[in-house]
PDB file of C-alpha atoms in Angstrom:
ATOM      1  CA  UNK Y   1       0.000   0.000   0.000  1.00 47.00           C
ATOM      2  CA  UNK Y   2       1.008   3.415  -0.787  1.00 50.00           C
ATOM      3  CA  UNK Y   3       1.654   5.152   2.476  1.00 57.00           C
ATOM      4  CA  UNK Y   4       1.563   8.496   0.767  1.00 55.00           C
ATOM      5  CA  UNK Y   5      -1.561   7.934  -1.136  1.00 53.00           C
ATOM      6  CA  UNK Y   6      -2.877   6.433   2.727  1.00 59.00           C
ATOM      7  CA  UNK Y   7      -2.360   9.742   5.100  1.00 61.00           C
ATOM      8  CA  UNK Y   8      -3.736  11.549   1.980  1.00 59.00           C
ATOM      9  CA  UNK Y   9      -7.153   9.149   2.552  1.00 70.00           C
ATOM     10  CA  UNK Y  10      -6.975  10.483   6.576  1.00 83.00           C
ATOM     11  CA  UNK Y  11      -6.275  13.670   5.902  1.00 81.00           C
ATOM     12  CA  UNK Y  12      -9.299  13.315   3.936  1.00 83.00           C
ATOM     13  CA  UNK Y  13     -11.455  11.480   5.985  1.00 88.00           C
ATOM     14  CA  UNK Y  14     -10.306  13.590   9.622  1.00 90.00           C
ATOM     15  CA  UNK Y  15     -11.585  16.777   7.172  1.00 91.00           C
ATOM     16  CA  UNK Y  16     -14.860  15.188   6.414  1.00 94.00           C
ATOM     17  CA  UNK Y  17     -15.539  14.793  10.025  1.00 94.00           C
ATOM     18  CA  UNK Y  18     -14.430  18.240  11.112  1.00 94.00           C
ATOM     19  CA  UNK Y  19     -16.628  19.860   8.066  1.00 96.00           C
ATOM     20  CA  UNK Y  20     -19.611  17.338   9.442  1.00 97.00           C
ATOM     21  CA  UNK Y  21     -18.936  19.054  13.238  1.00 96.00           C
ATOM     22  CA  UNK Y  22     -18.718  22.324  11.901  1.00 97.00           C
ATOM     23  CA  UNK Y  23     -21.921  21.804  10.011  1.00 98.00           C
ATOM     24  CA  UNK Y  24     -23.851  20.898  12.951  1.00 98.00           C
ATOM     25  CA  UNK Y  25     -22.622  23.850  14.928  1.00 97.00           C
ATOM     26  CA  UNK Y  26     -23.985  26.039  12.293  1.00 97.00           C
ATOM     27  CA  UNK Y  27     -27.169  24.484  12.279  1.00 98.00           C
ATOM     28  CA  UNK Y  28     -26.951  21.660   9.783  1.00 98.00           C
ATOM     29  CA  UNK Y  29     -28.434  17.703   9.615  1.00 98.00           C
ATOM     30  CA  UNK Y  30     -26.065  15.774   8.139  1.00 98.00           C
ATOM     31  CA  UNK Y  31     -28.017  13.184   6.231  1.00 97.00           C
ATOM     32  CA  UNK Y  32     -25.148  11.563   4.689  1.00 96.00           C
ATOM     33  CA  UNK Y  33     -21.030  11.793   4.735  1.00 95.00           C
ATOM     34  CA  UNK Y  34     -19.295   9.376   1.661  1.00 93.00           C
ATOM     35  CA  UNK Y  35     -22.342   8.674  -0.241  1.00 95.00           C
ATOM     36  CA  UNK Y  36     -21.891   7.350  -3.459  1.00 91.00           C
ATOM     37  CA  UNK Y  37     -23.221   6.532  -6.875  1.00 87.00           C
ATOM     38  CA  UNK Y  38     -21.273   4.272  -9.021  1.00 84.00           C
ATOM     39  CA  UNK Y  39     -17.854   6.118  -8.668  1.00 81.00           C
ATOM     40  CA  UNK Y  40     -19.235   9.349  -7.680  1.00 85.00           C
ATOM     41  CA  UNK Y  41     -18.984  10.424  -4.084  1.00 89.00           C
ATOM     42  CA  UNK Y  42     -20.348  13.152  -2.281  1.00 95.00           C
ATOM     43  CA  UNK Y  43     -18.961  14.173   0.954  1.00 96.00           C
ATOM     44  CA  UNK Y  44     -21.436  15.571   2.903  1.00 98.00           C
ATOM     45  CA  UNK Y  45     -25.084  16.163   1.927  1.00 98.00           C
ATOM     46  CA  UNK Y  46     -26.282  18.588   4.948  1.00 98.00           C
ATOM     47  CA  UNK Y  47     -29.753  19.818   5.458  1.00 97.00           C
ATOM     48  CA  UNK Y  48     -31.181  23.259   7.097  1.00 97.00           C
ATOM     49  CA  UNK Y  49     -33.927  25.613   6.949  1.00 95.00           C
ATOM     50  CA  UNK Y  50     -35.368  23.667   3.352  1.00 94.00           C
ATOM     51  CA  UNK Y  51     -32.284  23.781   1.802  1.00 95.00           C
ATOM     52  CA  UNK Y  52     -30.155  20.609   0.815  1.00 96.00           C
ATOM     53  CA  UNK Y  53     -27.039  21.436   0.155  1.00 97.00           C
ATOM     54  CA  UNK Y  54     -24.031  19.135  -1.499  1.00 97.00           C
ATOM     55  CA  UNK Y  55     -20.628  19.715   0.153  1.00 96.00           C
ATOM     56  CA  UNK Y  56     -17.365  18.657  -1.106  1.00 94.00           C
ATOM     57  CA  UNK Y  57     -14.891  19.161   1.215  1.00 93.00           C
ATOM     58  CA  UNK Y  58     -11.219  20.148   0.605  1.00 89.00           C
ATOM     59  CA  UNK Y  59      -8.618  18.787   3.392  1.00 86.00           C
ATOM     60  CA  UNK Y  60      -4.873  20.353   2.706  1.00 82.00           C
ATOM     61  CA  UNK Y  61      -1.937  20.540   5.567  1.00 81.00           C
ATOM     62  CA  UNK Y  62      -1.272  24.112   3.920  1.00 75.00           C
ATOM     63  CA  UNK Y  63      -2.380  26.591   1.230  1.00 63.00           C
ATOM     64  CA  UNK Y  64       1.369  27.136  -0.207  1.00 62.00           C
ATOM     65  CA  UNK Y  65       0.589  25.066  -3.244  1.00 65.00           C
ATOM     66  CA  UNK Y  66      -3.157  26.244  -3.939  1.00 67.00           C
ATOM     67  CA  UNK Y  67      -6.666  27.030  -2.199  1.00 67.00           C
ATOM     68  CA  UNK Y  68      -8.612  23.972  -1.197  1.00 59.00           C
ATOM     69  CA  UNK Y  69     -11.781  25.349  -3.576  1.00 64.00           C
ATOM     70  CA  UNK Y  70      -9.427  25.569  -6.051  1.00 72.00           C
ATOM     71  CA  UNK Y  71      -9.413  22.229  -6.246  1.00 74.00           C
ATOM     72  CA  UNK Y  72     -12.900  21.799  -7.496  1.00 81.00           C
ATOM     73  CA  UNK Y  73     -12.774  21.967 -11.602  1.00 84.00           C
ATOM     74  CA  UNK Y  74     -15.094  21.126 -13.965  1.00 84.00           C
ATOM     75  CA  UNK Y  75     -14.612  17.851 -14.549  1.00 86.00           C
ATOM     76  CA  UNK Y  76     -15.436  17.332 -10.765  1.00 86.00           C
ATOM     77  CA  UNK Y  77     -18.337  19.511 -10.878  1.00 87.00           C
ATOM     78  CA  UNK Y  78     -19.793  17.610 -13.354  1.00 88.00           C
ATOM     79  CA  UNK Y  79     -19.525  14.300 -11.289  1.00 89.00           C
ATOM     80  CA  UNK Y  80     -20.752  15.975  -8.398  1.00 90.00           C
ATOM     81  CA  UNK Y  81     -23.684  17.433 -10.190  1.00 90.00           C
ATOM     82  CA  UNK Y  82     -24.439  13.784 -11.826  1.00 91.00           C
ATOM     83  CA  UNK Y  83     -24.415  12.162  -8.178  1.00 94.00           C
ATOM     84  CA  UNK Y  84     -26.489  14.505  -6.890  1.00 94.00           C
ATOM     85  CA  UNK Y  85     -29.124  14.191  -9.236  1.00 93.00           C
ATOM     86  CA  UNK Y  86     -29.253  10.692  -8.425  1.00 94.00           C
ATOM     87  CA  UNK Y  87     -29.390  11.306  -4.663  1.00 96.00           C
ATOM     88  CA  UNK Y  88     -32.434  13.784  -5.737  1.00 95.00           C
ATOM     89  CA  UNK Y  89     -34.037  11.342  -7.929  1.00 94.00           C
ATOM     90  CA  UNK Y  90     -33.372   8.242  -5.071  1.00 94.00           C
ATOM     91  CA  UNK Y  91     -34.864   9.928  -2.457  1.00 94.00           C
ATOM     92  CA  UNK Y  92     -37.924  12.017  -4.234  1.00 93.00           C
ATOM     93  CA  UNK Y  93     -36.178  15.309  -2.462  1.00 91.00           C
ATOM     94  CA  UNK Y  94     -38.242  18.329  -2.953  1.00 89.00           C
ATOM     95  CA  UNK Y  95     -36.120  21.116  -1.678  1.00 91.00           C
ATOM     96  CA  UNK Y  96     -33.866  24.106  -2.364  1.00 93.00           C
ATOM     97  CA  UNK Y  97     -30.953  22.993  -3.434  1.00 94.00           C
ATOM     98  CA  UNK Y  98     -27.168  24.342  -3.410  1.00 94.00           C
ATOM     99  CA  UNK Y  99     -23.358  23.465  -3.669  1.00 94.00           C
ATOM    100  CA  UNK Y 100     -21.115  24.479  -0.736  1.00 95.00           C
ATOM    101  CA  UNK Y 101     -17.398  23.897  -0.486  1.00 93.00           C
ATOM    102  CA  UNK Y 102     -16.109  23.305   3.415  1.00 94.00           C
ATOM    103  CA  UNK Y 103     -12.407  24.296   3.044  1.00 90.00           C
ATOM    104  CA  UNK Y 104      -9.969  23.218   5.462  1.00 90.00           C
ATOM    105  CA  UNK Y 105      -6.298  24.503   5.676  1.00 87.00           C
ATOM    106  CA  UNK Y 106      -4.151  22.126   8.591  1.00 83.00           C
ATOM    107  CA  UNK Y 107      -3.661  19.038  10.389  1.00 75.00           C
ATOM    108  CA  UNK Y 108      -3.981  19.469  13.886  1.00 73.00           C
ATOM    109  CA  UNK Y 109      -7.468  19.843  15.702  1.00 69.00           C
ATOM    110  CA  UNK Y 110      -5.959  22.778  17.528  1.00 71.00           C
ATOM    111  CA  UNK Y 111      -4.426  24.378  14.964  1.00 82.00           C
ATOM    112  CA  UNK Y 112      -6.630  24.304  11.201  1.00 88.00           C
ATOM    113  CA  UNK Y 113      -8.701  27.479   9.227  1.00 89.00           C
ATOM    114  CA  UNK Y 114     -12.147  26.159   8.038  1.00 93.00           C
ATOM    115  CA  UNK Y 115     -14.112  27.931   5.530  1.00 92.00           C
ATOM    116  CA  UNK Y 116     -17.611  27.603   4.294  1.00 95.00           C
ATOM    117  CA  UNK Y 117     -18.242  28.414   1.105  1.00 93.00           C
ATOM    118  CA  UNK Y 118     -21.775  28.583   0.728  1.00 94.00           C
ATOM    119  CA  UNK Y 119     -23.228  28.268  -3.541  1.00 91.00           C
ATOM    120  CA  UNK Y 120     -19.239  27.610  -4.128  1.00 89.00           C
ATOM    121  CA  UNK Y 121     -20.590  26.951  -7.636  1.00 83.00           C
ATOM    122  CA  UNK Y 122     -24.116  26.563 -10.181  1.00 76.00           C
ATOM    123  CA  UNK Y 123     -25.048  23.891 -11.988  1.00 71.00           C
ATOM    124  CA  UNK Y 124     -23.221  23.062 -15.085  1.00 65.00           C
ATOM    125  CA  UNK Y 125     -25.596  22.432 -18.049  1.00 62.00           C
ATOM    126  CA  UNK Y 126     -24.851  19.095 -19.546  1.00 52.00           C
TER     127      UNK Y 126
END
């Protein structure tokens, strides 16, 4: 196993669960963390006040290379958008929905910068 590729998957994963607290400090359900469609993931899908929103969080130990939102092109857009519309269609969901970005900048509980970007992007028509 690739060690590097490994404490990139916990970096990961310890983000996803400091986005899910943060969340639920501000207010949030979190309905799902990891859900996937094929091989499409979502990270978190969070719910408050009628509004579903689809977060993709960004873990890195700094920002000397390049923002965390940054790191959301196109191409993953479009996969995010795809598994989302099957989570819609899946669960006959009738709300608002949106796109956030939780970015997080560290490594140490004591010591990271998180950021919510709420509507970090729009739809991208197919």
């Amino acid at each position: 196993l690739n060690t590097t590729m490994a404490r990139h998957n916990d970096l990961g994963k310890w983000g996803e669960g400091v986005a899910a607290d943060y969340l639920e400090q501000q207010g949030y359900s979190i309905l799902e963390r990891g859900w996937r469609s094929g091989h499409k993931d979502i990270d978190l899908i969070a719910f408050k006040q009628g509004i579903l929103a689809f977060v993709e969080v960004k873990t890195r130990k700094n920002n000397a290379y390049i923002q965390p939102q940054q790191a959301v092109d196109r191409h993953k857009i479009k996969l995010l958008m795809t598994a989302a519309n099957r989570y819609i269609c899946n669960n006959n969901i009738d709300a608002e929905i949106r796109f956030d970005i939780v970015a997080i900048t560290g490594t140490d509980y004591s010591n990271y910068k998180i950021e919510h970007i709420e509507q970090a992007f729009l739809p991208i028509p197919y």
